[in-house]
PDB file of C-alpha atoms and ligand atoms in Angstrom:
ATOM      1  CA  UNK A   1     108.843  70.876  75.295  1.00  0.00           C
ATOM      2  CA  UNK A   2     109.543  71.011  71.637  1.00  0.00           C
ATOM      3  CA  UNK A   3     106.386  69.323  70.422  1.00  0.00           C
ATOM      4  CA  UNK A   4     103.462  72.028  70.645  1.00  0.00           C
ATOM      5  CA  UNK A   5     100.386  69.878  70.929  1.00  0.00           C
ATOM      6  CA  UNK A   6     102.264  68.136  73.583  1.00  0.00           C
ATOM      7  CA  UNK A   7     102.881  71.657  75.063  1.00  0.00           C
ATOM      8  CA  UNK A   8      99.239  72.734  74.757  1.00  0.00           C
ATOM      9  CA  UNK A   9      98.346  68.801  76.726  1.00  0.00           C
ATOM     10  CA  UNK A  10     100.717  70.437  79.146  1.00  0.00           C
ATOM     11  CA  UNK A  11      99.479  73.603  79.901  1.00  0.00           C
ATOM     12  CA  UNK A  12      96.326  72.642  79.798  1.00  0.00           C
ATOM     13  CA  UNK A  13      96.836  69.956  82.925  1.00  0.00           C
ATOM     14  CA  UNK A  14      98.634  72.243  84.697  1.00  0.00           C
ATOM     15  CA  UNK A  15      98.418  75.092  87.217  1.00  0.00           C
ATOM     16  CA  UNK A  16     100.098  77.355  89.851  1.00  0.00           C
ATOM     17  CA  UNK A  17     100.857  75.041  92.517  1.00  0.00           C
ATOM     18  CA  UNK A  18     100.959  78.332  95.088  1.00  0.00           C
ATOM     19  CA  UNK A  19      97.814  80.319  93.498  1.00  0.00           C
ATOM     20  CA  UNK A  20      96.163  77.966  91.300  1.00  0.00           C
ATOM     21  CA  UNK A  21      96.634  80.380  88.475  1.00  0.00           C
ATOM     22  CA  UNK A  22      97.154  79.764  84.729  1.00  0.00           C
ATOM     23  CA  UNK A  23     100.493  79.178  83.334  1.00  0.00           C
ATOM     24  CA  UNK A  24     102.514  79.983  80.632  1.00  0.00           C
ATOM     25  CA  UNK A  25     105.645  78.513  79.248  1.00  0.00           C
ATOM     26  CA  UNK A  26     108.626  80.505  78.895  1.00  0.00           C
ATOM     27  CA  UNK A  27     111.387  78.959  75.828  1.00  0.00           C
ATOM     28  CA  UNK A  28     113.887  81.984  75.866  1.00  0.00           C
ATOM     29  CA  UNK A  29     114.694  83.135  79.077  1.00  0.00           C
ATOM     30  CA  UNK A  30     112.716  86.433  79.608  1.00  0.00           C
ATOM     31  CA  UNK A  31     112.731  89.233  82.243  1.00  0.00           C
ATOM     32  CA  UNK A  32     113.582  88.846  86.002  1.00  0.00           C
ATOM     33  CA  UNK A  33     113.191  85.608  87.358  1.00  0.00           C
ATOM     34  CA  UNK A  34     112.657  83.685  83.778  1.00  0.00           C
ATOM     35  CA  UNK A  35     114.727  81.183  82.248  1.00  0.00           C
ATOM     36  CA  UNK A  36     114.420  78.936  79.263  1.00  0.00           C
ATOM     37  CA  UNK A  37     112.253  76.537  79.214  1.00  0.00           C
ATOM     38  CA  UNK A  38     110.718  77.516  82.663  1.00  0.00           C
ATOM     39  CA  UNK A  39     106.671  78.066  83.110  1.00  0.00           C
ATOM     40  CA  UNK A  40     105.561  81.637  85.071  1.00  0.00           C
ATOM     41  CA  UNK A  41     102.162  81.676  86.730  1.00  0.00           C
ATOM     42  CA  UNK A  42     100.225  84.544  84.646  1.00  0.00           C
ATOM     43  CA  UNK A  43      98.442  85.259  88.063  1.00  0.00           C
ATOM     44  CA  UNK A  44     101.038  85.514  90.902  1.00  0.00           C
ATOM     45  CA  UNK A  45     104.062  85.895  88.582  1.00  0.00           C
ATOM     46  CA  UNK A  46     106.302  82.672  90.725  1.00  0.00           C
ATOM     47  CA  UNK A  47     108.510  81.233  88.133  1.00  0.00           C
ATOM     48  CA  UNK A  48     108.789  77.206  87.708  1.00  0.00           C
ATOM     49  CA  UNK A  49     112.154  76.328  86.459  1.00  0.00           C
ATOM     50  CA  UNK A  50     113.513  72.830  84.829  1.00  0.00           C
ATOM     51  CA  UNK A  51     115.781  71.073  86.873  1.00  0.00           C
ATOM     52  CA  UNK A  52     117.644  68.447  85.319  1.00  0.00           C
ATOM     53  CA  UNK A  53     115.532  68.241  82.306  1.00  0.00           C
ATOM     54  CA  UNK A  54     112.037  68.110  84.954  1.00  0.00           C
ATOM     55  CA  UNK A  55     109.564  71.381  85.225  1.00  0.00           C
ATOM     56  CA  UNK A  56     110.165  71.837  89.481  1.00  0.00           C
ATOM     57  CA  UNK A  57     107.084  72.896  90.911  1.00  0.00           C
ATOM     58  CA  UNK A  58     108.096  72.491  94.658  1.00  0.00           C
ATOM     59  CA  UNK A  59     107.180  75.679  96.521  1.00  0.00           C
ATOM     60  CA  UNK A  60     108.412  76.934  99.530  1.00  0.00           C
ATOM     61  CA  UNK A  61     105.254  75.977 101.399  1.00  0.00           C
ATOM     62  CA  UNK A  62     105.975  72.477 100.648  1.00  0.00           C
ATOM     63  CA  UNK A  63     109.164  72.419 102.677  1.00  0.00           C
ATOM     64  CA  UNK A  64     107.837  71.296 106.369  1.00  0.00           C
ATOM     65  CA  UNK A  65     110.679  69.453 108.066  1.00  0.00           C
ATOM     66  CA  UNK A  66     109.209  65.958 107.470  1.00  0.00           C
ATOM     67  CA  UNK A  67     109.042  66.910 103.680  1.00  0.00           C
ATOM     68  CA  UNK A  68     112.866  68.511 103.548  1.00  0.00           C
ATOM     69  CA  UNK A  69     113.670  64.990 105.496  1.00  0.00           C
ATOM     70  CA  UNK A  70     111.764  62.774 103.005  1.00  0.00           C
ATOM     71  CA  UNK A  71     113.444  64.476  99.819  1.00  0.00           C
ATOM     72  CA  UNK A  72     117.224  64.353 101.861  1.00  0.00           C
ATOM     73  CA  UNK A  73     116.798  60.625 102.657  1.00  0.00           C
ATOM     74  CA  UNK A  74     115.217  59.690  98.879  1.00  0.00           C
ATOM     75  CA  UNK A  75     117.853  61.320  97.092  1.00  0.00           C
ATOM     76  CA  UNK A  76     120.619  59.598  99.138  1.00  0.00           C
ATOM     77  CA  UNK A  77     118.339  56.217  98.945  1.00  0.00           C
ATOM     78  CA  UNK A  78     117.900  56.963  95.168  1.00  0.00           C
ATOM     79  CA  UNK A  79     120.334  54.923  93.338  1.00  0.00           C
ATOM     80  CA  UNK A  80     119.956  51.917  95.862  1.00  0.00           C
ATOM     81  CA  UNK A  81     116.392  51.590  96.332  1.00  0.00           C
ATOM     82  CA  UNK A  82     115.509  49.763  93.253  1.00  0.00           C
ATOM     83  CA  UNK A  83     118.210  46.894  94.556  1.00  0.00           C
ATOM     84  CA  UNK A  84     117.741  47.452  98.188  1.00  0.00           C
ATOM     85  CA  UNK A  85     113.856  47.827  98.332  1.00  0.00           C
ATOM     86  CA  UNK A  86     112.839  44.128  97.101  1.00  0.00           C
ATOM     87  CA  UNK A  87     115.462  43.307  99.122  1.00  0.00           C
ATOM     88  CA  UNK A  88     115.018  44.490 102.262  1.00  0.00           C
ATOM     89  CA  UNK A  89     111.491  43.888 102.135  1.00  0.00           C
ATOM     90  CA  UNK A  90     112.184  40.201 101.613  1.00  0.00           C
ATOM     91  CA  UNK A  91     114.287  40.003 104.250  1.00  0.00           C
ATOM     92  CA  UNK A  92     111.506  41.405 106.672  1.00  0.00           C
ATOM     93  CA  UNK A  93     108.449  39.643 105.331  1.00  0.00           C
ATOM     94  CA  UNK A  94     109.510  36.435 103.455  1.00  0.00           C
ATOM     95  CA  UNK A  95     106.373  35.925 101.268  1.00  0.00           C
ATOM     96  CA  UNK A  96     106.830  39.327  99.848  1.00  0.00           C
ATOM     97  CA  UNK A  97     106.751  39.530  95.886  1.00  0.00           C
ATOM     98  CA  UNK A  98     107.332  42.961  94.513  1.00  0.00           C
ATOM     99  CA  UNK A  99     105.374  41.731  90.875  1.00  0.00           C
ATOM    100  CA  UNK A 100     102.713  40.374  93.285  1.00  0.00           C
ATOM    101  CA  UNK A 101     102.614  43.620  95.119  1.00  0.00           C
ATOM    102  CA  UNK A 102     102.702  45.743  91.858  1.00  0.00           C
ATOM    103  CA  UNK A 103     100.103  43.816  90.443  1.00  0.00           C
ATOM    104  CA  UNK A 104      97.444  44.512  93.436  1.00  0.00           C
ATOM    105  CA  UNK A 105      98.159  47.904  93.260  1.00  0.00           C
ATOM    106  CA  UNK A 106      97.688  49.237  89.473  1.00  0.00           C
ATOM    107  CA  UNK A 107      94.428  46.020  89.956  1.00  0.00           C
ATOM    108  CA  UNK A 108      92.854  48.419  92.899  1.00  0.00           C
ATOM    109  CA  UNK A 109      92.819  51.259  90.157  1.00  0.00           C
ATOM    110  CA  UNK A 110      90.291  49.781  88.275  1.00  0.00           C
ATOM    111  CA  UNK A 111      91.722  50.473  84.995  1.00  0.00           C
ATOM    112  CA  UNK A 112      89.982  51.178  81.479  1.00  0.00           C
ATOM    113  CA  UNK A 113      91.567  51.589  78.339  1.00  0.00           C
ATOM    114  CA  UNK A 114      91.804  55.349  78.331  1.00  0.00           C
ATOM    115  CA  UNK A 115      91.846  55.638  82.357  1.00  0.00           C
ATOM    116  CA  UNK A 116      94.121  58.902  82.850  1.00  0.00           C
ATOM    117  CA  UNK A 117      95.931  58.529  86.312  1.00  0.00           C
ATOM    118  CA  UNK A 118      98.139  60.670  88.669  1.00  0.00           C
ATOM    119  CA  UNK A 119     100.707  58.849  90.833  1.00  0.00           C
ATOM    120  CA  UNK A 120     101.596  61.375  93.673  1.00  0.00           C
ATOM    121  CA  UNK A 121     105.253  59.770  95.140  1.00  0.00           C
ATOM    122  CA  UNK A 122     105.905  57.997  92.034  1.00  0.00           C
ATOM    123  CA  UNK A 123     109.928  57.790  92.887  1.00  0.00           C
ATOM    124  CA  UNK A 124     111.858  55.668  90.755  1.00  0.00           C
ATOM    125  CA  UNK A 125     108.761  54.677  88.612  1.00  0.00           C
ATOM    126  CA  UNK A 126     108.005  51.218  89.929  1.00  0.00           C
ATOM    127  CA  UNK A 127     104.283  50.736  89.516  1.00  0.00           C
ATOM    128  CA  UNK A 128     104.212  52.778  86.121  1.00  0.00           C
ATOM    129  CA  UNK A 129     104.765  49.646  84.082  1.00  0.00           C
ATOM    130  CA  UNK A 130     101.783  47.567  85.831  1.00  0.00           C
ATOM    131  CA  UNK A 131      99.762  50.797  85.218  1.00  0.00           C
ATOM    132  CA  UNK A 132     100.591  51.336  81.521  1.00  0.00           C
ATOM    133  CA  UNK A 133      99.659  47.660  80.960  1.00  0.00           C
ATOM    134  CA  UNK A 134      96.821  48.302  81.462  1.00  0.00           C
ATOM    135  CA  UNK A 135      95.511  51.481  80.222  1.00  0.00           C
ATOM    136  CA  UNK A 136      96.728  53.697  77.301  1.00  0.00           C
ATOM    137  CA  UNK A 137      95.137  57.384  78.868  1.00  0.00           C
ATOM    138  CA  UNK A 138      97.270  59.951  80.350  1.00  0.00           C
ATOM    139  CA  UNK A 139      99.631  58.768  83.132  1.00  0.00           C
ATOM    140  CA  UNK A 140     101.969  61.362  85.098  1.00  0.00           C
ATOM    141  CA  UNK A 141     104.087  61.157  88.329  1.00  0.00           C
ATOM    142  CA  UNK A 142     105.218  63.488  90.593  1.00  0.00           C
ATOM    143  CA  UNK A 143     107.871  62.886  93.274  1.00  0.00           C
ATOM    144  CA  UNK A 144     109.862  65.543  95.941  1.00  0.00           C
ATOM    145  CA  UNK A 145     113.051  64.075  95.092  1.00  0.00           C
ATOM    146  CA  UNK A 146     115.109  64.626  92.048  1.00  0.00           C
ATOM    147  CA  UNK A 147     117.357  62.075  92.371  1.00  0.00           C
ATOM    148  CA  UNK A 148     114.398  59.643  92.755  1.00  0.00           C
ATOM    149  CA  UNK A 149     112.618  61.230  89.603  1.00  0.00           C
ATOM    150  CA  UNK A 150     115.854  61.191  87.725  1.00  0.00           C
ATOM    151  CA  UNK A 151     115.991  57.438  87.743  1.00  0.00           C
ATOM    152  CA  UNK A 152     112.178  57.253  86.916  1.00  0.00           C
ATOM    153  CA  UNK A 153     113.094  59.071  84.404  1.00  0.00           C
ATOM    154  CA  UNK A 154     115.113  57.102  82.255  1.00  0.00           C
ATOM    155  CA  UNK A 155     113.291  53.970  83.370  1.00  0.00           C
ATOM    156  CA  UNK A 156     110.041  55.797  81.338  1.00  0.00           C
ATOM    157  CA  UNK A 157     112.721  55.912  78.327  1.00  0.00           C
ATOM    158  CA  UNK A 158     114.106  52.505  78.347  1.00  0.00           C
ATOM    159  CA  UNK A 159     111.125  50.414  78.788  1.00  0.00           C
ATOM    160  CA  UNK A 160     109.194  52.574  76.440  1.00  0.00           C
ATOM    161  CA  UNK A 161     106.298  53.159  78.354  1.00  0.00           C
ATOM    162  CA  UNK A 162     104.944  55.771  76.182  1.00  0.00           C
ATOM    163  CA  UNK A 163     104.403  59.286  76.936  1.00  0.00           C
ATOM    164  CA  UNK A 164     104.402  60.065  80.939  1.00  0.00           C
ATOM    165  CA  UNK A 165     104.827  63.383  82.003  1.00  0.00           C
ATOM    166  CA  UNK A 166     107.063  63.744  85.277  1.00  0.00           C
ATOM    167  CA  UNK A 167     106.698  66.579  87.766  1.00  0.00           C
ATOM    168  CA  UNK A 168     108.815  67.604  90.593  1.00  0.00           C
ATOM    169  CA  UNK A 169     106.469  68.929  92.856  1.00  0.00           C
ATOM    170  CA  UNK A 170     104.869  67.876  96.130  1.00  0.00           C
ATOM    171  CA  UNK A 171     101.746  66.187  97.402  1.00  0.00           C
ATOM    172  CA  UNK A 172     100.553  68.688  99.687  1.00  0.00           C
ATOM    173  CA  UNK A 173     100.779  71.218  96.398  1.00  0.00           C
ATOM    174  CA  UNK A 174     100.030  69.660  93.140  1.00  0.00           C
ATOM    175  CA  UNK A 175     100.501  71.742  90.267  1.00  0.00           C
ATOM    176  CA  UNK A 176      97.428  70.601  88.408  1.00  0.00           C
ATOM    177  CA  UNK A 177      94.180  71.563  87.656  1.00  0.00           C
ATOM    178  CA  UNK A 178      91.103  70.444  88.943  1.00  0.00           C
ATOM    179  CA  UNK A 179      89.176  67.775  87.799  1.00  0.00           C
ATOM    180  CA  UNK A 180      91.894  65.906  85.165  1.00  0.00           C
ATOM    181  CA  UNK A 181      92.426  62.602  86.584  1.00  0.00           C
ATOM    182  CA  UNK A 182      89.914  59.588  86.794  1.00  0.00           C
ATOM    183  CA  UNK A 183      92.537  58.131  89.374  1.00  0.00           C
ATOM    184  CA  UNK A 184      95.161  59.127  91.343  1.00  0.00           C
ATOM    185  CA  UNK A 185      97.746  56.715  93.641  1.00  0.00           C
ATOM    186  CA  UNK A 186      99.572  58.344  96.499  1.00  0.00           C
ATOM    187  CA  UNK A 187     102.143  55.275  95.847  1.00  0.00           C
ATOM    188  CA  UNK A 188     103.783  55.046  99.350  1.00  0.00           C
ATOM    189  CA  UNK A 189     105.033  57.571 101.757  1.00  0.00           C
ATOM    190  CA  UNK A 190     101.568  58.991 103.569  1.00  0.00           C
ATOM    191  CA  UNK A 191     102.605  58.425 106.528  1.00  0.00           C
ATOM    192  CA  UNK A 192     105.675  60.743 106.822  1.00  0.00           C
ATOM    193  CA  UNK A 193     103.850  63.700 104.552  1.00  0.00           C
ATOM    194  CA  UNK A 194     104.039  67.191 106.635  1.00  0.00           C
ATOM    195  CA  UNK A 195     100.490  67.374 106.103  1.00  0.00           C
ATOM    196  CA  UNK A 196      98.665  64.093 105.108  1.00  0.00           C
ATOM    197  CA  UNK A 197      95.193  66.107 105.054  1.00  0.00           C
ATOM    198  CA  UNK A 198      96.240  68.547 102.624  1.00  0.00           C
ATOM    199  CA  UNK A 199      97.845  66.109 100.367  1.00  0.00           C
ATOM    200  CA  UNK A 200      94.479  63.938 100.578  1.00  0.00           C
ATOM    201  CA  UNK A 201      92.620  67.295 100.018  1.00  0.00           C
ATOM    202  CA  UNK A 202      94.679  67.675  96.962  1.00  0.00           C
ATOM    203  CA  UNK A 203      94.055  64.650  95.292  1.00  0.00           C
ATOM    204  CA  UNK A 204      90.687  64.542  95.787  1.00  0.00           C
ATOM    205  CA  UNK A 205      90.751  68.296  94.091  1.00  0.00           C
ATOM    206  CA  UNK A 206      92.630  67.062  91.258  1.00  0.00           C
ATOM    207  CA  UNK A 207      90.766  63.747  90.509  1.00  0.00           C
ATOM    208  CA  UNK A 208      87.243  63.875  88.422  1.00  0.00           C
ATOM    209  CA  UNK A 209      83.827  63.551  90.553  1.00  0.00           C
ATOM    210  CA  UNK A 210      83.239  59.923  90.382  1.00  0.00           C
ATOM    211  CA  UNK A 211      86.945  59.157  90.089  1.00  0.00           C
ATOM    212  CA  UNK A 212      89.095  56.723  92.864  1.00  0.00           C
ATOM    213  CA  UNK A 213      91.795  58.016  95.187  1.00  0.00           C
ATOM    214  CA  UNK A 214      93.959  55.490  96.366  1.00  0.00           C
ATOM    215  CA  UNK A 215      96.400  55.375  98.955  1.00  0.00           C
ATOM    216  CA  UNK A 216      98.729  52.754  99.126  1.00  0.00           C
ATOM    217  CA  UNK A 217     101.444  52.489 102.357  1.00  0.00           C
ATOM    218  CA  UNK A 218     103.290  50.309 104.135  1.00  0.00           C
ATOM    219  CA  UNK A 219     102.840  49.496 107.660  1.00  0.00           C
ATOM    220  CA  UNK A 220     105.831  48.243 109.497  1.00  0.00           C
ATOM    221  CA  UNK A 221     106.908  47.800 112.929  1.00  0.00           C
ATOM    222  CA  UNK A 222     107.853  51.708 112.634  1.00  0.00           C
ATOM    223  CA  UNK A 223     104.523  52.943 111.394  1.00  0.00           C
ATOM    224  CA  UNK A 224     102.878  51.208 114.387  1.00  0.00           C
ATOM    225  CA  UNK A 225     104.885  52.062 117.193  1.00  0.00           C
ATOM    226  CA  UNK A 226     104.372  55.866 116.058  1.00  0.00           C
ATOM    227  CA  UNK A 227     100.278  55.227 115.584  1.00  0.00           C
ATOM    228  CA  UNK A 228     100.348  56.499 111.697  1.00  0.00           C
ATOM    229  CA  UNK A 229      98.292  53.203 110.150  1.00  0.00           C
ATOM    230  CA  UNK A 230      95.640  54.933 110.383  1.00  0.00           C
ATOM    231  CA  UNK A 231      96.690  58.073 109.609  1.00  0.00           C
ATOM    232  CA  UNK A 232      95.008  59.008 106.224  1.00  0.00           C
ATOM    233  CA  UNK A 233      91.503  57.559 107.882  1.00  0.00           C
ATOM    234  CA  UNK A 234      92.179  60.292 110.337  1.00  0.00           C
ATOM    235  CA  UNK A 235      92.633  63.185 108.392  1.00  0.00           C
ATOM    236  CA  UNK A 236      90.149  62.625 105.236  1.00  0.00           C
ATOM    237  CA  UNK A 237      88.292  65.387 103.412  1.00  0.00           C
ATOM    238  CA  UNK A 238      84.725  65.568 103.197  1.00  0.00           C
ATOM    239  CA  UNK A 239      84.957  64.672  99.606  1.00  0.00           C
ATOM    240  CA  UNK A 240      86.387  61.198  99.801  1.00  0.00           C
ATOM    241  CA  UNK A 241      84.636  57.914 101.315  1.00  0.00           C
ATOM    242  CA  UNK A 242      86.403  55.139 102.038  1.00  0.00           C
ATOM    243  CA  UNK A 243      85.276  52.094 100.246  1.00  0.00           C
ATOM    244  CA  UNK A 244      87.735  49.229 101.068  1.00  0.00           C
ATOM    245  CA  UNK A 245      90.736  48.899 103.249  1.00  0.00           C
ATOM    246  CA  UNK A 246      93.380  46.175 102.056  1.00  0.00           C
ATOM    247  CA  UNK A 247      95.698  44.366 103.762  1.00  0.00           C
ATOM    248  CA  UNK A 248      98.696  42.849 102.018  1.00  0.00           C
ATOM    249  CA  UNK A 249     101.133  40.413 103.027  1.00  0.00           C
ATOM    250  CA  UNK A 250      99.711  39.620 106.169  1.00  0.00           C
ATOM    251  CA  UNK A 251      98.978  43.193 106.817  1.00  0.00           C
ATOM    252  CA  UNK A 252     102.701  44.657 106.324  1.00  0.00           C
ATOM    253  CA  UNK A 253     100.899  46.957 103.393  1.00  0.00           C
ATOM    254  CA  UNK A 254      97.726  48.361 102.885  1.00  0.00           C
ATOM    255  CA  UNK A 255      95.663  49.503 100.320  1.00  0.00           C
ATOM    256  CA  UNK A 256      93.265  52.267 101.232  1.00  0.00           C
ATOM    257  CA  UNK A 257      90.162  52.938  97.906  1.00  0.00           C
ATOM    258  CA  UNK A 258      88.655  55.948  98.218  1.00  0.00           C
ATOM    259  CA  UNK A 259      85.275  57.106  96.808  1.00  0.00           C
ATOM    260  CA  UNK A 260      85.703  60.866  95.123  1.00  0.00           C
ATOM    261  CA  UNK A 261      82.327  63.067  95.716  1.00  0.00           C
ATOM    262  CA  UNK A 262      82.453  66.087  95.459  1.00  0.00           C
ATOM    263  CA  UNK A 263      79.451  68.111  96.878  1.00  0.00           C
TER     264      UNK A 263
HETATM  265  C1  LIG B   1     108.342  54.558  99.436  1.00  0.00           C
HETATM  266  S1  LIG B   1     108.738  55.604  98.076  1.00  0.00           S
HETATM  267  C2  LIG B   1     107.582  54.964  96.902  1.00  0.00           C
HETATM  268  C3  LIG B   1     107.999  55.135  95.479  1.00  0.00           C
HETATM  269  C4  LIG B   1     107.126  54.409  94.426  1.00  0.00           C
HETATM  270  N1  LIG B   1     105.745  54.800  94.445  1.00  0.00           N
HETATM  271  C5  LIG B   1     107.228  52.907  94.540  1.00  0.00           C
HETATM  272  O1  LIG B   1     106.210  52.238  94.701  1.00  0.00           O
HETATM  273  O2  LIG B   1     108.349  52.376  94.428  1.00  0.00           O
HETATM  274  C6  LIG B   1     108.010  57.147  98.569  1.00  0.00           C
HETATM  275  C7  LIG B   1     108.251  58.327  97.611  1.00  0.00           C
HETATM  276  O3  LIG B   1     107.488  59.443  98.095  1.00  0.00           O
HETATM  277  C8  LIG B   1     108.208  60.643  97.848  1.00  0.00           C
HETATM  278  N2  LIG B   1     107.655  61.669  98.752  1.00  0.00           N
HETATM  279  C9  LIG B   1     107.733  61.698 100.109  1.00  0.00           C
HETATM  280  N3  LIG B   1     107.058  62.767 100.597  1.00  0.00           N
HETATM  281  C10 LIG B   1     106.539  63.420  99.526  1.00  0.00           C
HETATM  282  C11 LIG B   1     105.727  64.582  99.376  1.00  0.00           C
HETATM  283  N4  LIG B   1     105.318  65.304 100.416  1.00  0.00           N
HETATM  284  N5  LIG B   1     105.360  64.959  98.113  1.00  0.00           N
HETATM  285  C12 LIG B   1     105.775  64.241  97.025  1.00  0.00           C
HETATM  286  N6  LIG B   1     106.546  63.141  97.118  1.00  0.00           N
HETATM  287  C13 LIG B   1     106.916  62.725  98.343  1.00  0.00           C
HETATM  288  C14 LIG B   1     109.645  60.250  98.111  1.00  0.00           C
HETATM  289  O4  LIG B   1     110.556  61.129  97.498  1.00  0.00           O
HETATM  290  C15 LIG B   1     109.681  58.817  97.532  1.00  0.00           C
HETATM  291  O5  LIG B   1     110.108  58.828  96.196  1.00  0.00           O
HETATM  292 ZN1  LIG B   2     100.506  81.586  90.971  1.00  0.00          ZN
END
């Protein structure tokens, strides 16, 4: 956080995941609970420390079992998935195409030029590419695994992708402030979330009236036998209206576009 316009960008986009209070940013470690380079909420006083070079805004709160599971299992998954992934899914579905995938999913964010966008389980960075493509606004992911962010990481790095700011964090909390991001992608995992109506709460807060949520999820065997397809449609907020459902690869993936409007 050298730069200090990039800083003040930073702060500005950001908030108290637990209280939704200001923050401040901390470069000498200061006082109990500070340490350099860490943010402190100027309301509640919870320190946000850097972990391996990313501001960690997971909370307590955030750690439901299903959560704790997700981040175990992605940060042993983490330095397979981008080999296994493909893969796997090939394996399962034979006309799968991850480009073709990729492709449908930063096209259902209706892009502009300066589109700013939010992906909420960004993991290893996959979609950012097909995103930044296409639009040259502000672009930030946020996963619940480190090991998963680590690699998206350096992927941001080597394919020069431009500025994206990374957050650990989790869905059900974002550390943002309201109203910042014409769209946000929950990029896979919705079904497994502790609590899917929060995190759809959340990005609905976080997105700008007359913005897009979208949800995209796969929908295997497993999601089906344990009902969650339909999860999200289940648990919506008042604030979003769904205004397409999309089936991929003969309905192993969906796309879910939802309307932001607020009352
Ligand atoms: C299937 S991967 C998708 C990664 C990426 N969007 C892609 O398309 O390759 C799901 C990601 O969601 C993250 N995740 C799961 N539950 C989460 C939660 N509650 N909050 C934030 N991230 C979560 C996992 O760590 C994992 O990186
Ligand atoms: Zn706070």
């Amino acid at each position: 956080m050298g730069d200090a316009s990039l800083l003040e960008e930073v702060l500005a986009l950001l908030r108290c995941p637990a209280c939704g209070g200001q923050l401040e940013f901390l470069e000498q470690a200061e006082g109990r609970g500070g340490s350099p380079g860490s943010f402190r909420c100027l309301s509640c006083a919870r320190v946000f420390p850097m972990r391996r070079g990313l501001p960690d805004f997971r909370i307590p709160e955030c750690f439901t079992t299903s959560n704790r599971l997700s981040r175990a299992l992605y940060n042993i998954y983490a330095p397979l998935y981008n080999r296994l992934e493909n893969a796997l899914a090939r394996m399962i579905w034979p006309d799968f195409s991850e480009p073709r995938l990729r492709r449908e999913i930063a096209a259902s964010l209706e892009l502009g030029p300066d589109t700013s966008v939010l992906e909420v389980c960004v993991g290893t960075g996959g979609n950012l590419p097909y995103i930044r493509a296409r639009t040259r606004g502000l672009l930030v992911g946020l996963d619940i695994s480190e090991e998963m962010l680590c690699i998206c990481a350096h992927k941001v790095k080597q394919m020069d992708l431009g500025t994206v700011y990374l957050f650990l964090g989790c869905a059900e909390y974002l550390p943002f402030a309201s109203d910042v991001f014409d769209r946000v992608l929950i990029g896979g995992g919705v079904s497994y979330f502790g609590d899917p109506g929060r995190a759809l709460a959340e990005a609905a807060r976080v997105a700008t009236d007359d913005g897009l949520v979208v949800v995209f999820e796969q929908s295997s065997l497993i999601e089906r036998l344990l009902g969650r397809v339909d999860l999200p449609l289940r648990c919506l907020p008042p604030d979003l209206k769904v205004l397409e459902r999309r089936w991929l690869f003969g309905g192993s993936f969906y796309l879910l576009k939802l309307a932001v409007g607020k009352s």
